Amino acid sequence: MWGIVGQRVFRHGSSAMSLQGTRPAILASRSFSSAAKEMTVRDALNSAIDEEMSADPKVFLMGEEVGEYQGAYKITKGLLEKYGPDRVLDTPITEAGFTGIGVGAAYHGLKPIIEFMTFNFSMQAIDHIINSAAKSNYMSAGQISVPIVFRGPNGAAAGVGAQHSQCYASWFASCPGLKVLAPYSSEDARGLMKAAIRDPDPVVFLENELLYGESFPVSAEVLDSSFSLPIGKAKIEREGKDVTITAFSKMVGYALKAAEILSKEGISAEVINLRSIRPLDRATINNSVRKTNRLVTVEEGFPQHGIGAEICASVVEDSFEYLDAAIERIAGADVPMPYAANLERLAVPQVEDIVRAAKRTCYRSSSLAATA
Amino acid sequence: MASLLRNSGKITTTAGLIARPGFQGGRGFGLSSFSLFFSSPRRFQTTESESRVDSHCYDDEISQKFSVLGGKVPYTSGMRFTSELPEEKVPCYRVLDNNGQLIDSRNFAGISKEIAMKMYTDMVKLNTMDTIFYEAQRQGRISFYVTTTGEEAINIASAAALKIDDFIVPQYREPGILLWRGFTPQDFANQCFSNKFDDGKGRQMPVHYGSKKLNYFTVASTIASQLPHAVGAAYSLKMDGKDACVVGYFGDGGSSEGDFHAALNFAAVLEAPVIFLCRNNGWAISTPASDQFRSDGVVVKGQAYGVRSIRVDGNDALAMYSAVRSAREMAITEQKPILIEAVTYRVGHHTTSDDSTRYRPLEEIEWWQMARNPLTLYRKWLESNGWWNDEAEAELRSNSRKELLKAIQVAEKIEKPPVGDMFTDVYDAVPSNLFEQEKLLQQTVTRYPQDYPSDVPVRAVPSS
């Protein structure tokens, strides 16, 4: 209590100053021009949440530091001032508590957006996410619906150690009743966040801390307040014909860089940005593999029972005879994330790992042993 | 917290920090200093449990800086540890004595004859339902059942004190509220037999009732998870400005869960109109309350979170009615949470999967069955008013029994839900993969009927 209040008194002063110092995110997105605009993922999320809160008075935000502090990662900047403390709630430190409260509010007809400071902390609340949010519509035979969004940064950041770096995509994606989304670009962030807020089912929205500051071009259509992306559809970020590379979140960027390197060596890679982990767009993935005949799955999370495992199973079940090579899975190392910078680098996939894997599927690498 | 900052410029809590458990005041805690309730001329020189505080001083300058604690904090040069237990246990509110007479009619607001009668008849119906459904489980006709025996007064009297708009968020030992609100014996039986008329579409074990129409959230098996849900629902009511509250029920065991603490704490901070109603029945399966917590029950935990609380005799229907009525009034007009600890005894086993004579003496169960039996006690009061007699009792019991037996017989014969019901409600709209799976299953069952039970109704898949 001490600590929170100490911060409150301090932040009230400093946040007022910082708001004056920076241009509000809303203004930035509204300065139209015919040339392609750039927008950071942070601003994309902020504007999406802002527009949905403005359109529907039942939408409200809840989480630690989302209000006075403007959000631990500033995603919810300006929203407390705009919508007031009834709709932007700073909570005590209890993920289980505020997640349960959010679920209860959703039961009763509100549309909460619950922020986890990172999804690592969602473990404290996972009973409410799985046993209350995901299963209630089914267990109540449709009497209780849970239109809730759980959002926050997921996966590894930089130098934050084992308890702050895990990817929870496969944990949530295995549960029926949940939808699980993972945006990459600003367009993804805006479109998927709006879709998630409007969706009547519980949605787990996996962001990435390192992507928050990255800028992407956004078209006028994306900037429109009615914009949204369909849940369950992947996007082909780069077309190719020799090998399919699937990825989500930050790894999409790495996959695109790998594709660039591969193209110089005469390998044309098709990069699929999954966007939606559950439901998984098996059709797009399988169609691509039927075209290229080779597959590399990329994810940052632990390898066992990961997203790549599910994609492999789907392709083997549906497109077995189209495969010309064994599927390659690139994933994080099977260890809790170490802290030291050199070790951390080795524990997550790098662009070179993706390049080597793609070459292996094309039988263009010298030997399997030489992959370290 | 943010709203508090805006209102006052300094942080205050709405409950005093140093107040005795027995404090009766309402909202006497202002923004500036709050008065102390201890005073004694004696001084203690040694470090002992605090029971009286001697002279205090306020150091204004430092007190202001410590406004984190909400107002002025008195300083003392004596080092005193607050005792782990209050000097006196929190008193338990009761209205009827052992002969069913009002102890002090001034402290009981009164009840209409209509409600009073319905309370008794519903308590008897609940008790009869428990007996018959328990027997049905023992006969193998249903797989599982949870009785409410001994806690009929808590169930029915609390329901009677509430209105239909008040949301109920149950644990699993509160079917009486549904009964009061109009759930019929057939409705209960259909759920227990999970037939096609079950509102829950056969998705859950017996006693996991739910009714959106009757504002009763579907029972979930998870313990105490419903308490933060209750707070969230109450927050929604608060935003709507409705003349209604939420009531979250739980047991003594549930008060150990983290969710209980988060819910109470949060409800106080959010100022949510929610009643936390604890059925302290002494047992969490085989764990007695003495192994569950070392505090003076659950009522004292209210103050720890800044929640007004009361301890009530859960076997006294009029005391329950009175306390819940008042709590509802306070929760809604003052927009704050209230904690009620209803002290009672779980006369039955935890569920049909339990044999409680293995861990507690039969004499103890029988003693509670006799002493302060909620039905017997309340019946005495009704009879002293001339509203009830033996003939009425016999007729009620006989009719209830017949009705319930019939409901079971009917429910048993009704078809189970169609296979298609397995695939709906996972999401708002049926996703394509489940649509495919259902089609595949229908085809398989049709092609190989010998591999499936004959009572698996196959239904055409609706196009999504």
Coordinates of N, CA, C and O in Angstrom, one line a residue, chain A residues 239-245 262-263 265-270 288-289 291-295 324 358 361-362 364:
Chain A
E239 N 5.4 -13.5 -50.6 CA 5.1 -14.7 -51.3 C 6.4 -15.3 -51.8 O 7.4 -14.7 -52.0
G240 N 6.3 -16.7 -51.9 CA 7.5 -17.4 -52.4 C 7.1 -18.7 -52.9 O 5.9 -19.1 -52.9
K241 N 8.1 -19.5 -53.4 CA 7.7 -20.8 -54.0 C 8.5 -21.9 -53.6 O 8.2 -23.1 -53.9
D242 N 9.6 -21.7 -52.8 CA 10.5 -22.8 -52.5 C 10.3 -23.4 -51.1 O 10.4 -24.6 -50.9
V243 N 10.0 -22.5 -50.1 CA 9.8 -23.0 -48.7 C 8.8 -22.1 -48.0 O 8.9 -20.9 -48.2
T244 N 8.0 -22.7 -47.2 CA 7.1 -21.9 -46.3 C 7.7 -21.7 -45.0 O 8.2 -22.6 -44.4
I245 N 7.7 -20.4 -44.5 CA 8.1 -20.2 -43.1 C 6.9 -19.6 -42.4 O 6.4 -18.5 -42.8
L262 N 17.8 -15.4 -47.9 CA 17.6 -16.6 -48.7 C 17.4 -16.2 -50.2 O 17.9 -17.0 -51.1
S263 N 16.7 -15.1 -50.4 CA 16.5 -14.8 -51.8 C 17.8 -14.5 -52.6 O 17.9 -14.8 -53.7
E265 N 20.3 -16.1 -52.2 CA 21.0 -17.4 -52.5 C 20.1 -18.2 -53.3 O 20.3 -19.4 -53.5
G266 N 19.1 -17.6 -53.9 CA 18.2 -18.3 -54.9 C 17.1 -19.1 -54.3 O 16.5 -19.9 -55.0
I267 N 16.8 -18.9 -53.0 CA 15.7 -19.6 -52.4 C 14.6 -18.6 -52.1 O 14.8 -17.6 -51.4
S268 N 13.4 -18.9 -52.7 CA 12.3 -18.0 -52.6 C 11.4 -18.5 -51.4 O 10.7 -19.5 -51.6
A269 N 11.4 -17.8 -50.3 CA 10.7 -18.2 -49.1 C 9.3 -17.5 -49.1 O 9.2 -16.3 -49.3
E270 N 8.3 -18.2 -48.7 CA 7.0 -17.6 -48.4 C 6.8 -17.5 -46.9 O 6.9 -18.5 -46.2
S288 N -0.1 -23.2 -48.6 CA 1.2 -22.7 -48.9 C 2.2 -23.9 -49.0 O 3.0 -24.0 -49.9
V289 N 2.1 -24.9 -48.1 CA 3.0 -26.0 -48.1 C 2.7 -26.9 -49.4 O 3.7 -27.4 -49.9
K291 N 2.1 -25.7 -52.1 CA 2.7 -25.0 -53.2 C 4.2 -25.1 -53.1 O 4.9 -25.4 -54.1
T292 N 4.8 -25.0 -51.9 CA 6.2 -24.9 -51.8 C 6.9 -26.3 -51.5 O 8.0 -26.5 -51.7
N293 N 6.1 -27.2 -50.8 CA 6.5 -28.5 -50.5 C 7.5 -28.6 -49.3 O 8.0 -29.6 -49.0
R294 N 7.8 -27.4 -48.7 CA 8.7 -27.4 -47.6 C 8.3 -26.5 -46.5 O 7.6 -25.5 -46.8
L295 N 8.6 -26.8 -45.2 CA 8.1 -26.0 -44.2 C 9.1 -25.8 -43.0 O 9.7 -26.8 -42.6
D324 N 8.2 -32.5 -49.4 CA 9.5 -33.0 -50.1 C 10.6 -33.2 -49.1 O 11.6 -33.7 -49.4
A358 N 15.8 -23.3 -43.3 CA 15.3 -23.2 -44.7 C 16.2 -24.0 -45.6 O 15.7 -24.7 -46.5
T361 N 15.9 -27.7 -45.4 CA 14.7 -28.3 -46.1 C 14.9 -28.3 -47.6 O 14.3 -29.1 -48.3
C362 N 15.8 -27.4 -48.1 CA 16.0 -27.4 -49.5 C 17.2 -28.3 -49.9 O 17.7 -28.2 -51.0
R364 N 20.2 -27.8 -49.1 CA 21.2 -27.0 -49.6 C 22.2 -26.7 -48.5 O 23.1 -25.8 -48.6

